[in-house]
Short mmCIF file of C-alpha atoms and ligand atoms in Angstrom, two decimals:
data_model
loop_
_atom_site.label_atom_id
_atom_site.label_comp_id
_atom_site.label_asym_id
_atom_site.label_seq_id
_atom_site.Cartn_x
_atom_site.Cartn_y
_atom_site.Cartn_z
CA UNK A 1 49.75 4.95 -8.92
CA UNK A 2 49.37 8.56 -7.85
CA UNK A 3 48.74 9.37 -4.25
CA UNK A 4 45.44 11.05 -5.15
CA UNK A 5 44.27 7.96 -7.00
CA UNK A 6 45.27 5.80 -4.04
CA UNK A 7 43.33 8.09 -1.77
CA UNK A 8 40.25 7.95 -4.02
CA UNK A 9 40.42 4.17 -4.16
CA UNK A 10 40.65 4.05 -0.41
CA UNK A 11 37.67 6.39 -0.07
CA UNK A 12 35.71 4.41 -2.63
CA UNK A 13 36.48 1.24 -0.78
CA UNK A 14 35.42 2.79 2.50
CA UNK A 15 32.13 3.99 1.00
CA UNK A 16 31.45 0.59 -0.47
CA UNK A 17 32.21 -1.10 2.82
CA UNK A 18 29.94 1.37 4.57
CA UNK A 19 27.07 0.68 2.16
CA UNK A 20 27.40 -3.04 2.86
CA UNK A 21 27.59 -2.86 6.63
CA UNK A 22 25.37 0.09 7.43
CA UNK A 23 22.44 -1.86 8.88
CA UNK A 24 21.92 -1.10 12.55
CA UNK A 25 22.09 -3.94 15.04
CA UNK A 26 18.29 -3.87 15.26
CA UNK A 27 17.76 -4.12 11.49
CA UNK A 28 20.49 -6.73 11.23
CA UNK A 29 18.67 -8.93 13.74
CA UNK A 30 15.89 -9.54 11.17
CA UNK A 31 18.20 -10.41 8.28
CA UNK A 32 18.01 -14.02 7.09
CA UNK A 33 20.00 -13.55 3.87
CA UNK A 34 22.66 -10.82 3.85
CA UNK A 35 23.30 -8.74 0.77
CA UNK A 36 25.85 -10.38 -1.49
CA UNK A 37 26.11 -12.73 -4.43
CA UNK A 38 23.69 -15.65 -4.38
CA UNK A 39 21.44 -17.84 -6.55
CA UNK A 40 17.94 -18.75 -5.42
CA UNK A 41 17.31 -22.13 -7.05
CA UNK A 42 14.32 -24.21 -8.18
CA UNK A 43 11.52 -21.74 -7.55
CA UNK A 44 8.08 -21.44 -9.11
CA UNK A 45 7.91 -17.79 -10.14
CA UNK A 46 5.03 -15.44 -10.76
CA UNK A 47 6.94 -12.48 -12.11
CA UNK A 48 4.37 -9.67 -11.63
CA UNK A 49 3.70 -9.04 -15.34
CA UNK A 50 0.45 -10.99 -15.28
CA UNK A 51 2.02 -13.96 -17.12
CA UNK A 52 1.43 -17.51 -15.95
CA UNK A 53 3.77 -19.10 -13.42
CA UNK A 54 7.06 -20.60 -14.60
CA UNK A 55 8.47 -23.58 -12.70
CA UNK A 56 12.03 -24.62 -11.95
CA UNK A 57 13.51 -21.13 -12.06
CA UNK A 58 16.70 -19.71 -10.58
CA UNK A 59 17.31 -16.08 -9.67
CA UNK A 60 20.85 -14.72 -9.55
CA UNK A 61 21.21 -11.73 -7.26
CA UNK A 62 24.29 -9.58 -6.81
CA UNK A 63 24.22 -6.81 -4.22
CA UNK A 64 20.83 -5.21 -4.80
CA UNK A 65 20.29 -6.25 -8.42
CA UNK A 66 18.70 -9.24 -10.14
CA UNK A 67 21.45 -10.32 -12.57
CA UNK A 68 19.59 -13.18 -14.25
CA UNK A 69 16.40 -15.25 -14.10
CA UNK A 70 16.13 -18.66 -15.79
CA UNK A 71 16.32 -22.42 -15.64
CA UNK A 72 19.49 -24.07 -14.29
CA UNK A 73 21.61 -20.91 -14.10
CA UNK A 74 25.26 -21.67 -13.48
CA UNK A 75 26.51 -20.56 -10.09
CA UNK A 76 29.24 -17.94 -10.58
CA UNK A 77 32.51 -18.15 -8.64
CA UNK A 78 32.02 -16.81 -5.15
CA UNK A 79 28.22 -16.98 -5.28
CA UNK A 80 26.18 -19.04 -2.83
CA UNK A 81 23.57 -21.50 -4.13
CA UNK A 82 20.36 -21.72 -2.10
CA UNK A 83 18.03 -24.60 -2.98
CA UNK A 84 14.39 -23.58 -2.59
CA UNK A 85 12.67 -26.59 -4.13
CA UNK A 86 8.93 -26.55 -3.37
CA UNK A 87 8.84 -22.81 -2.68
CA UNK A 88 7.55 -20.01 -4.87
CA UNK A 89 8.44 -16.38 -5.52
CA UNK A 90 6.70 -13.15 -6.52
CA UNK A 91 7.77 -9.50 -6.56
CA UNK A 92 7.64 -7.45 -3.37
CA UNK A 93 4.29 -5.68 -3.10
CA UNK A 94 3.97 -2.02 -4.05
CA UNK A 95 0.97 -0.75 -2.09
CA UNK A 96 -0.52 2.69 -2.45
CA UNK A 97 -2.97 3.33 0.37
CA UNK A 98 -1.11 2.62 3.55
CA UNK A 99 -0.90 4.50 6.84
CA UNK A 100 1.43 4.67 9.80
CA UNK A 101 -1.47 5.25 12.18
CA UNK A 102 -4.26 3.18 13.69
CA UNK A 103 -7.52 3.99 15.53
CA UNK A 104 -7.14 4.71 19.24
CA UNK A 105 -7.73 1.77 21.54
CA UNK A 106 -8.25 3.69 24.75
CA UNK A 107 -11.82 3.29 26.03
CA UNK A 108 -14.22 6.25 25.94
CA UNK A 109 -13.14 9.76 25.01
CA UNK A 110 -13.18 11.21 21.51
CA UNK A 111 -12.50 9.07 18.53
CA UNK A 112 -8.92 9.48 17.44
CA UNK A 113 -5.83 8.03 15.83
CA UNK A 114 -2.43 6.95 17.16
CA UNK A 115 0.88 6.86 15.33
CA UNK A 116 2.35 3.33 14.84
CA UNK A 117 5.95 4.17 13.99
CA UNK A 118 7.25 1.07 15.77
CA UNK A 119 4.91 -1.73 14.72
CA UNK A 120 3.61 -0.83 11.26
CA UNK A 121 6.88 -0.61 9.26
CA UNK A 122 7.84 -4.07 10.59
CA UNK A 123 4.39 -5.48 9.80
CA UNK A 124 4.32 -4.06 6.29
CA UNK A 125 7.70 -5.58 5.49
CA UNK A 126 6.74 -8.89 7.14
CA UNK A 127 3.55 -8.98 5.05
CA UNK A 128 5.49 -8.64 1.79
CA UNK A 129 5.36 -4.89 1.15
CA UNK A 130 8.71 -3.65 -0.13
CA UNK A 131 7.45 -0.24 -1.34
CA UNK A 132 4.45 1.72 -0.13
CA UNK A 133 2.82 5.08 -0.43
CA UNK A 134 0.99 6.42 2.57
CA UNK A 135 -2.34 8.04 1.70
CA UNK A 136 -2.70 10.62 4.41
CA UNK A 137 -0.82 11.19 7.62
CA UNK A 138 -1.46 12.41 11.17
CA UNK A 139 2.25 12.97 11.97
CA UNK A 140 4.02 13.81 8.71
CA UNK A 141 7.33 14.53 10.43
CA UNK A 142 7.29 11.08 12.06
CA UNK A 143 6.45 9.47 8.70
CA UNK A 144 9.31 11.29 6.97
CA UNK A 145 11.73 10.44 9.79
CA UNK A 146 10.92 6.71 9.79
CA UNK A 147 11.20 6.67 5.99
CA UNK A 148 14.72 8.11 6.29
CA UNK A 149 15.65 5.77 9.14
CA UNK A 150 14.59 2.80 6.98
CA UNK A 151 16.62 4.14 4.03
CA UNK A 152 19.71 4.44 6.25
CA UNK A 153 19.22 0.87 7.48
CA UNK A 154 18.58 2.02 11.06
CA UNK A 155 15.09 0.50 11.16
CA UNK A 156 13.46 -2.38 9.26
CA UNK A 157 10.60 -1.49 6.93
CA UNK A 158 9.57 -0.91 3.31
CA UNK A 159 10.61 1.96 1.07
CA UNK A 160 8.07 4.74 1.64
CA UNK A 161 6.57 7.47 -0.51
CA UNK A 162 5.19 9.77 2.19
CA UNK A 163 2.06 11.77 1.37
CA UNK A 164 0.98 14.97 3.02
CA UNK A 165 -1.64 14.75 5.74
CA UNK A 166 -5.17 14.64 4.37
CA UNK A 167 -5.65 18.17 3.04
CA UNK A 168 -9.20 19.20 3.87
CA UNK A 169 -11.59 21.98 4.79
CA UNK A 170 -13.45 21.82 8.06
CA UNK A 171 -16.04 19.03 8.19
CA UNK A 172 -14.38 15.64 8.51
CA UNK A 173 -13.90 16.04 12.24
CA UNK A 174 -10.71 14.01 12.57
CA UNK A 175 -9.01 15.61 15.60
CA UNK A 176 -5.51 14.96 14.36
CA UNK A 177 -5.93 16.82 11.06
CA UNK A 178 -5.41 20.51 10.42
CA UNK A 179 -7.84 22.23 8.05
CA UNK A 180 -7.34 24.74 5.26
CA UNK A 181 -9.50 27.82 4.92
CA UNK A 182 -8.85 28.96 1.34
CA UNK A 183 -7.43 27.67 -1.93
CA UNK A 184 -4.29 29.78 -1.39
CA UNK A 185 -3.93 28.15 2.03
CA UNK A 186 -4.27 24.73 0.39
CA UNK A 187 -1.46 25.57 -2.04
CA UNK A 188 0.71 26.79 0.86
CA UNK A 189 0.05 23.54 2.71
CA UNK A 190 1.35 21.52 -0.24
CA UNK A 191 4.54 23.57 -0.31
CA UNK A 192 4.93 23.32 3.46
CA UNK A 193 4.69 19.53 3.49
CA UNK A 194 6.83 19.16 0.36
CA UNK A 195 9.57 21.14 2.13
CA UNK A 196 9.20 18.79 5.08
CA UNK A 197 9.94 15.79 2.83
CA UNK A 198 6.52 14.59 1.68
CA UNK A 199 6.62 13.31 -1.90
CA UNK A 200 2.91 12.82 -2.70
CA UNK A 201 -0.30 14.66 -1.90
CA UNK A 202 -3.56 13.40 -0.38
CA UNK A 203 -6.77 15.43 -0.48
CA UNK A 204 -9.93 14.71 1.46
CA UNK A 205 -13.70 14.96 1.64
CA UNK A 206 -14.60 18.64 1.96
CA UNK A 207 -12.25 20.51 -0.40
CA UNK A 208 -13.68 22.59 -3.26
CA UNK A 209 -12.89 22.32 -6.95
CA UNK A 210 -10.93 25.56 -6.67
CA UNK A 211 -8.87 24.10 -3.80
CA UNK A 212 -8.16 20.94 -5.79
CA UNK A 213 -7.08 22.92 -8.81
CA UNK A 214 -4.67 25.03 -6.72
CA UNK A 215 -3.30 21.89 -5.01
CA UNK A 216 -2.74 20.07 -8.31
CA UNK A 217 -0.92 23.10 -9.80
CA UNK A 218 1.57 23.30 -6.93
CA UNK A 219 1.96 19.55 -6.59
CA UNK A 220 2.66 18.95 -10.27
CA UNK A 221 5.08 21.88 -10.39
CA UNK A 222 6.99 20.11 -7.59
CA UNK A 223 6.79 16.74 -9.34
CA UNK A 224 4.33 15.27 -6.84
CA UNK A 225 1.22 13.29 -7.70
CA UNK A 226 -2.17 13.98 -6.11
CA UNK A 227 -4.58 11.38 -4.85
CA UNK A 228 -7.96 11.90 -3.24
CA UNK A 229 -10.56 10.32 -1.03
CA UNK A 230 -13.16 12.81 -2.16
CA UNK A 231 -16.84 13.50 -1.56
CA UNK A 232 -17.59 17.19 -2.25
CA UNK A 233 -16.14 16.80 -5.76
CA UNK A 234 -17.24 14.13 -8.21
CA UNK A 235 -14.76 11.68 -9.77
CA UNK A 236 -15.50 13.20 -13.15
CA UNK A 237 -14.77 16.73 -11.91
CA UNK A 238 -11.56 15.62 -10.20
CA UNK A 239 -10.41 13.82 -13.35
CA UNK A 240 -11.10 16.92 -15.44
CA UNK A 241 -9.08 19.03 -12.97
CA UNK A 242 -6.12 16.68 -13.47
CA UNK A 243 -6.08 14.51 -10.33
CA UNK A 244 -3.74 11.51 -10.68
CA UNK A 245 -5.46 8.93 -8.50
CA UNK A 246 -8.75 8.27 -6.70
CA UNK A 247 -9.03 6.20 -3.51
CA UNK A 248 -11.42 3.47 -2.35
CA UNK A 249 -12.58 2.19 -5.72
CA UNK A 250 -16.08 3.55 -6.32
CA UNK A 251 -17.02 3.83 -2.63
CA UNK A 252 -16.34 7.60 -2.64
CA UNK A 253 -18.12 8.35 -5.90
CA UNK A 254 -20.53 11.28 -5.58
CA UNK A 255 -21.16 11.20 -9.34
CA UNK A 256 -24.37 9.17 -9.00
CA UNK A 257 -26.15 11.57 -6.62
CA UNK A 258 -29.15 13.06 -8.47
CA UNK A 259 -28.89 16.89 -8.45
CA UNK A 260 -25.48 16.82 -6.79
CA UNK A 261 -24.75 20.24 -5.22
CA UNK A 262 -21.37 21.54 -6.36
CA UNK A 263 -18.54 21.47 -3.79
CA UNK A 264 -20.78 19.97 -1.10
CA UNK A 265 -20.14 16.62 0.57
CA UNK A 266 -23.22 14.57 1.49
CA UNK A 267 -21.96 11.16 2.66
CA UNK A 268 -25.45 9.74 3.17
CA UNK A 269 -26.71 10.86 -0.22
CA UNK A 270 -23.57 9.35 -1.71
CA UNK A 271 -24.16 6.00 -0.04
CA UNK A 272 -27.84 5.96 -1.03
CA UNK A 273 -26.97 6.82 -4.61
CA UNK A 274 -24.43 3.99 -4.71
CA UNK A 275 -27.03 1.58 -3.35
CA UNK A 276 -29.56 2.76 -5.93
CA UNK A 277 -27.20 2.48 -8.90
CA UNK A 278 -27.55 -0.70 -10.95
CA UNK A 279 -24.50 -2.91 -10.93
CA UNK A 280 -24.19 -2.80 -14.71
CA UNK A 281 -25.68 0.66 -15.23
CA UNK A 282 -24.60 2.78 -18.20
CA UNK A 283 -23.86 5.66 -15.82
CA UNK A 284 -21.10 3.54 -14.24
CA UNK A 285 -19.66 2.39 -17.56
CA UNK A 286 -19.56 6.01 -18.78
CA UNK A 287 -17.74 7.17 -15.66
CA UNK A 288 -15.23 4.31 -15.94
CA UNK A 289 -14.64 5.21 -19.57
CA UNK A 290 -14.07 8.87 -18.62
CA UNK A 291 -11.56 7.97 -15.89
CA UNK A 292 -9.64 5.59 -18.11
CA UNK A 293 -9.41 8.19 -20.89
CA UNK A 294 -8.19 10.78 -18.36
CA UNK A 295 -5.57 8.24 -17.16
CA UNK A 296 -6.66 8.45 -13.55
CA UNK A 297 -5.47 5.49 -11.47
CA UNK A 298 -8.02 3.93 -9.13
CA UNK A 299 -6.97 2.46 -5.79
CA UNK A 300 -8.87 -0.55 -4.58
CA UNK A 301 -9.02 -0.77 -0.78
CA UNK A 302 -11.73 -3.40 -0.98
CA UNK A 303 -10.38 -5.13 2.15
CA UNK A 304 -11.45 -2.22 4.34
CA UNK A 305 -15.04 -2.88 3.27
CA UNK A 306 -14.91 -6.64 3.77
CA UNK A 307 -18.11 -7.62 5.59
CA UNK A 308 -18.03 -9.23 9.05
CA UNK A 309 -20.44 -12.15 8.75
CA UNK A 310 -18.57 -15.43 8.37
CA UNK A 311 -15.27 -13.67 7.78
CA UNK A 312 -12.10 -13.32 9.85
CA UNK A 313 -12.00 -10.96 12.82
CA UNK A 314 -8.72 -9.52 11.59
CA UNK A 315 -8.53 -10.38 7.88
CA UNK A 316 -5.19 -11.91 7.02
CA UNK A 317 -4.90 -13.56 10.41
CA UNK A 318 -3.40 -10.79 12.53
CA UNK A 319 -5.50 -10.85 15.69
CA UNK A 320 -2.47 -11.48 17.93
CA UNK A 321 -0.72 -8.40 16.60
CA UNK A 322 -3.20 -6.33 18.59
CA UNK A 323 -2.63 -4.83 22.03
CA UNK A 324 -5.18 -6.62 24.32
CA UNK A 325 -7.67 -3.70 24.67
CA UNK A 326 -7.59 -3.25 20.88
CA UNK A 327 -8.22 -6.96 20.43
CA UNK A 328 -11.22 -6.80 22.73
CA UNK A 329 -12.66 -3.74 20.98
CA UNK A 330 -12.24 -5.24 17.51
CA UNK A 331 -13.67 -8.58 18.55
CA UNK A 332 -16.75 -6.98 20.15
CA UNK A 333 -17.53 -5.00 17.04
CA UNK A 334 -17.03 -8.04 14.82
CA UNK A 335 -19.34 -10.16 17.00
CA UNK A 336 -22.04 -7.45 17.08
CA UNK A 337 -22.11 -7.31 13.26
CA UNK A 338 -22.53 -11.03 12.61
CA UNK A 339 -25.62 -11.48 10.44
CA UNK A 340 -26.34 -7.74 10.51
CA UNK A 341 -24.31 -6.47 7.59
CA UNK A 342 -26.44 -7.35 4.58
CA UNK A 343 -26.23 -3.79 3.21
CA UNK A 344 -22.45 -3.87 3.56
CA UNK A 345 -22.48 -7.08 1.55
CA UNK A 346 -24.63 -5.45 -1.12
CA UNK A 347 -22.21 -2.57 -1.65
CA UNK A 348 -19.17 -4.82 -1.32
CA UNK A 349 -20.40 -7.13 -4.08
CA UNK A 350 -21.19 -4.17 -6.32
CA UNK A 351 -17.85 -2.49 -5.66
CA UNK A 352 -16.02 -5.70 -6.57
CA UNK A 353 -17.73 -5.79 -9.97
CA UNK A 354 -17.07 -2.10 -10.70
CA UNK A 355 -13.38 -2.27 -9.78
CA UNK A 356 -12.91 -5.28 -12.03
CA UNK A 357 -14.76 -3.49 -14.85
CA UNK A 358 -12.34 -0.58 -14.50
CA UNK A 359 -9.41 -3.00 -14.83
CA UNK A 360 -10.99 -4.94 -17.70
CA UNK A 361 -11.34 -1.85 -19.90
CA UNK A 362 -7.71 -0.90 -19.36
CA UNK A 363 -7.78 1.27 -16.23
CA UNK A 364 -4.75 1.31 -13.94
CA UNK A 365 -6.18 -0.42 -10.88
CA UNK A 366 -3.76 -0.17 -7.95
CA UNK A 367 -4.05 -1.47 -4.40
CA UNK A 368 -3.82 -0.39 -0.78
CA UNK A 369 -5.20 -1.57 2.56
CA UNK A 370 -6.11 1.56 4.57
CA UNK A 371 -5.53 0.37 8.16
CA UNK A 372 -8.12 2.70 9.70
CA UNK A 373 -11.84 2.55 10.46
CA UNK A 374 -12.66 0.12 13.29
CA UNK A 375 -9.22 -1.35 13.90
CA UNK A 376 -9.85 -4.59 12.08
CA UNK A 377 -7.38 -3.74 9.33
CA UNK A 378 -3.81 -4.41 10.44
CA UNK A 379 -0.71 -3.51 8.40
CA UNK A 380 0.97 -6.49 6.73
CA UNK A 381 -1.83 -8.95 7.42
CA UNK A 382 -4.24 -6.76 5.46
CA UNK A 383 -1.86 -6.65 2.48
CA UNK A 384 -1.87 -10.43 2.27
CA UNK A 385 -5.65 -10.45 2.64
CA UNK A 386 -6.17 -7.90 -0.14
CA UNK A 387 -4.33 -10.15 -2.57
CA UNK A 388 -6.72 -12.98 -1.66
CA UNK A 389 -9.74 -10.70 -2.11
CA UNK A 390 -8.65 -9.82 -5.64
CA UNK A 391 -8.98 -13.49 -6.51
CA UNK A 392 -12.41 -13.52 -4.80
CA UNK A 393 -13.25 -10.59 -7.10
CA UNK A 394 -12.60 -12.73 -10.17
CA UNK A 395 -9.02 -11.86 -11.06
CA UNK A 396 -6.63 -14.67 -11.93
CA UNK A 397 -3.73 -15.19 -9.52
CA UNK A 398 -1.20 -13.60 -11.93
CA UNK A 399 -3.53 -10.58 -12.36
CA UNK A 400 -4.04 -10.18 -8.61
CA UNK A 401 -0.29 -10.16 -8.11
CA UNK A 402 0.24 -7.71 -10.97
CA UNK A 403 -2.21 -5.22 -9.38
CA UNK A 404 -0.28 -5.36 -6.09
CA UNK A 405 3.17 -5.14 -7.69
CA UNK A 406 3.69 -3.83 -11.24
CA UNK A 407 0.66 -1.54 -11.19
CA UNK A 408 1.83 0.21 -8.02
CA UNK A 409 5.30 0.59 -9.52
CA UNK A 410 3.82 2.02 -12.72
CA UNK A 411 1.85 4.61 -10.80
CA UNK A 412 4.97 5.63 -8.87
CA UNK A 413 6.88 5.74 -12.19
CA UNK A 414 9.35 3.21 -10.79
CA UNK A 415 8.44 0.29 -13.04
CA UNK A 416 11.85 0.41 -14.71
CA UNK A 417 13.43 -0.63 -11.38
CA UNK A 418 10.77 -2.43 -9.29
CA UNK A 419 7.42 -4.24 -9.63
CA UNK A 420 8.48 -7.41 -11.45
CA UNK A 421 11.08 -10.16 -11.12
CA UNK A 422 13.33 -9.51 -14.11
CA UNK A 423 16.96 -9.09 -15.05
CA UNK A 424 18.46 -5.71 -14.06
CA UNK A 425 15.65 -4.84 -11.67
CA UNK A 426 16.18 -4.22 -7.98
CA UNK A 427 15.95 -7.47 -5.99
CA UNK A 428 12.64 -6.85 -4.21
CA UNK A 429 10.86 -10.19 -3.96
CA UNK A 430 9.06 -12.61 -1.68
CA UNK A 431 9.93 -16.24 -1.04
CA UNK A 432 6.84 -18.26 -0.10
CA UNK A 433 6.88 -21.68 1.54
CA UNK A 434 3.85 -22.75 -0.50
CA UNK A 435 3.11 -22.55 -4.22
CA UNK A 436 1.18 -19.33 -4.85
CA UNK A 437 0.51 -20.25 -8.47
CA UNK A 438 -1.91 -22.92 -7.23
CA UNK A 439 -3.57 -21.17 -4.30
CA UNK A 440 -3.53 -17.46 -3.51
CA UNK A 441 -3.66 -18.16 0.22
CA UNK A 442 -0.02 -19.23 -0.11
CA UNK A 443 0.64 -15.52 0.37
CA UNK A 444 0.24 -16.29 4.08
CA UNK A 445 3.33 -18.49 3.92
CA UNK A 446 5.92 -15.75 3.40
CA UNK A 447 9.28 -17.09 4.42
CA UNK A 448 11.57 -14.26 3.44
CA UNK A 449 11.11 -10.73 2.10
CA UNK A 450 14.02 -9.61 -0.04
CA UNK A 451 14.35 -5.82 -0.25
CA UNK A 452 17.27 -4.22 -2.11
CA UNK A 453 18.95 -7.64 -2.16
CA UNK A 454 18.71 -8.21 1.61
CA UNK A 455 16.45 -11.04 2.80
CA UNK A 456 14.40 -10.36 5.94
CA UNK A 457 12.83 -13.06 8.10
CA UNK A 458 9.08 -12.45 7.81
CA UNK A 459 8.15 -14.52 10.87
CA UNK A 460 10.62 -12.69 13.07
CA UNK A 461 9.27 -9.30 11.97
CA UNK A 462 5.67 -10.35 12.62
CA UNK A 463 6.70 -11.65 16.04
CA UNK A 464 8.46 -8.41 16.95
CA UNK A 465 5.27 -6.40 16.45
CA UNK A 466 2.99 -8.82 18.29
CA UNK A 467 0.87 -7.11 20.92
CA UNK A 468 2.00 -3.62 19.92
CA UNK A 469 -0.66 -2.63 17.37
CA UNK A 470 -2.73 -0.03 19.16
CA UNK A 471 0.03 1.40 21.33
CA UNK A 472 3.18 2.11 19.32
ZN1 ZN B 501 -6.86 5.98 4.27
#
């Protein structure tokens, strides 16, 4: 053996060893199943494709790859067998409207947002999210840095596709956001954030069609997709300009405003038009048809519109994650809305029907939880809740799971490696104590979240963030 070859082998060995032991002490403290060679046995699996559950399944995992899925797999030499009788499995969630910020909890003063670099990545992973896209940012550098820290194994959290901050003209009034003043400025902003490490683009309420067109040109040239929470531009206009994704189901649709003024955002007119539009109106069906033909993905964030009356204070069960002043603020608001949100219910019920229609005619419906607004939406807990709401919307359990897994992966063009439980895919999956094929609320029984072949203790991650949402 030549000396060079010996040296290369040694280097290769060192690299391999490094890849296997590179988790920081902090990340390591959440690991329940180290990366290696193991067989998860006797699971009920919902594989993310939309197919019915299959019982009595084994999953063979080696390093970060699923080597085989099937009944009674033989345990290879050196592999560990783990009996999980009674438990179920589904793919890790791929969620597309997440944030690493949360509304300020300090009393008085201007409304504002605080960065949650510490608590949110832990909560997302604990709640079953193995890959997420943000959809807007208030501290893009912090988002990019935590993404890299997670990739290195320094911090626990999901894999992150970081979007730009919300690109917008003056008008929204969010203190943390910069504004653009021309279409050329908008294009420069995309380049600036792409150079910083952002990999997707988010546009917001007050941009013009010319801005959007300039943004899409630059973004697509840099291999980035563009999503929008829009208002000044209609869904139809955005689709025709080549946008890839629209946020918040049909809640941000200005298309139904009679005599809509071009490039002008009128939130109240939009809301009134939505209220006035018939649930099965032809105008809606035509728009859905147009979006599906243009291959625009639609993100449901239906959980952020979940009414208050007779529903959980923090949907998904995360009230104790909140810093005490945040808890008090959220509870007060929830209590004040009991029995007073009939209009919210009206829109909510309509939005549920429209989103399902979009899916039923072949649209790519994707999911995200949008932890913003009044503080009631908490990372991780909200992701579990959204899955439950999809079943409330009329989807079957396999369909609900598919929207939160395979559909997200498809949008990110990563469905060849993630989004389902299948041979040769990356081992990103959830182990649930209860059987999710029978009851969607079993999503609240996550035992372990396996990401890149490493199993993390969900309960421990949730615990670590307790009391921190609202401060860090
Ligand atoms: Zn958002």
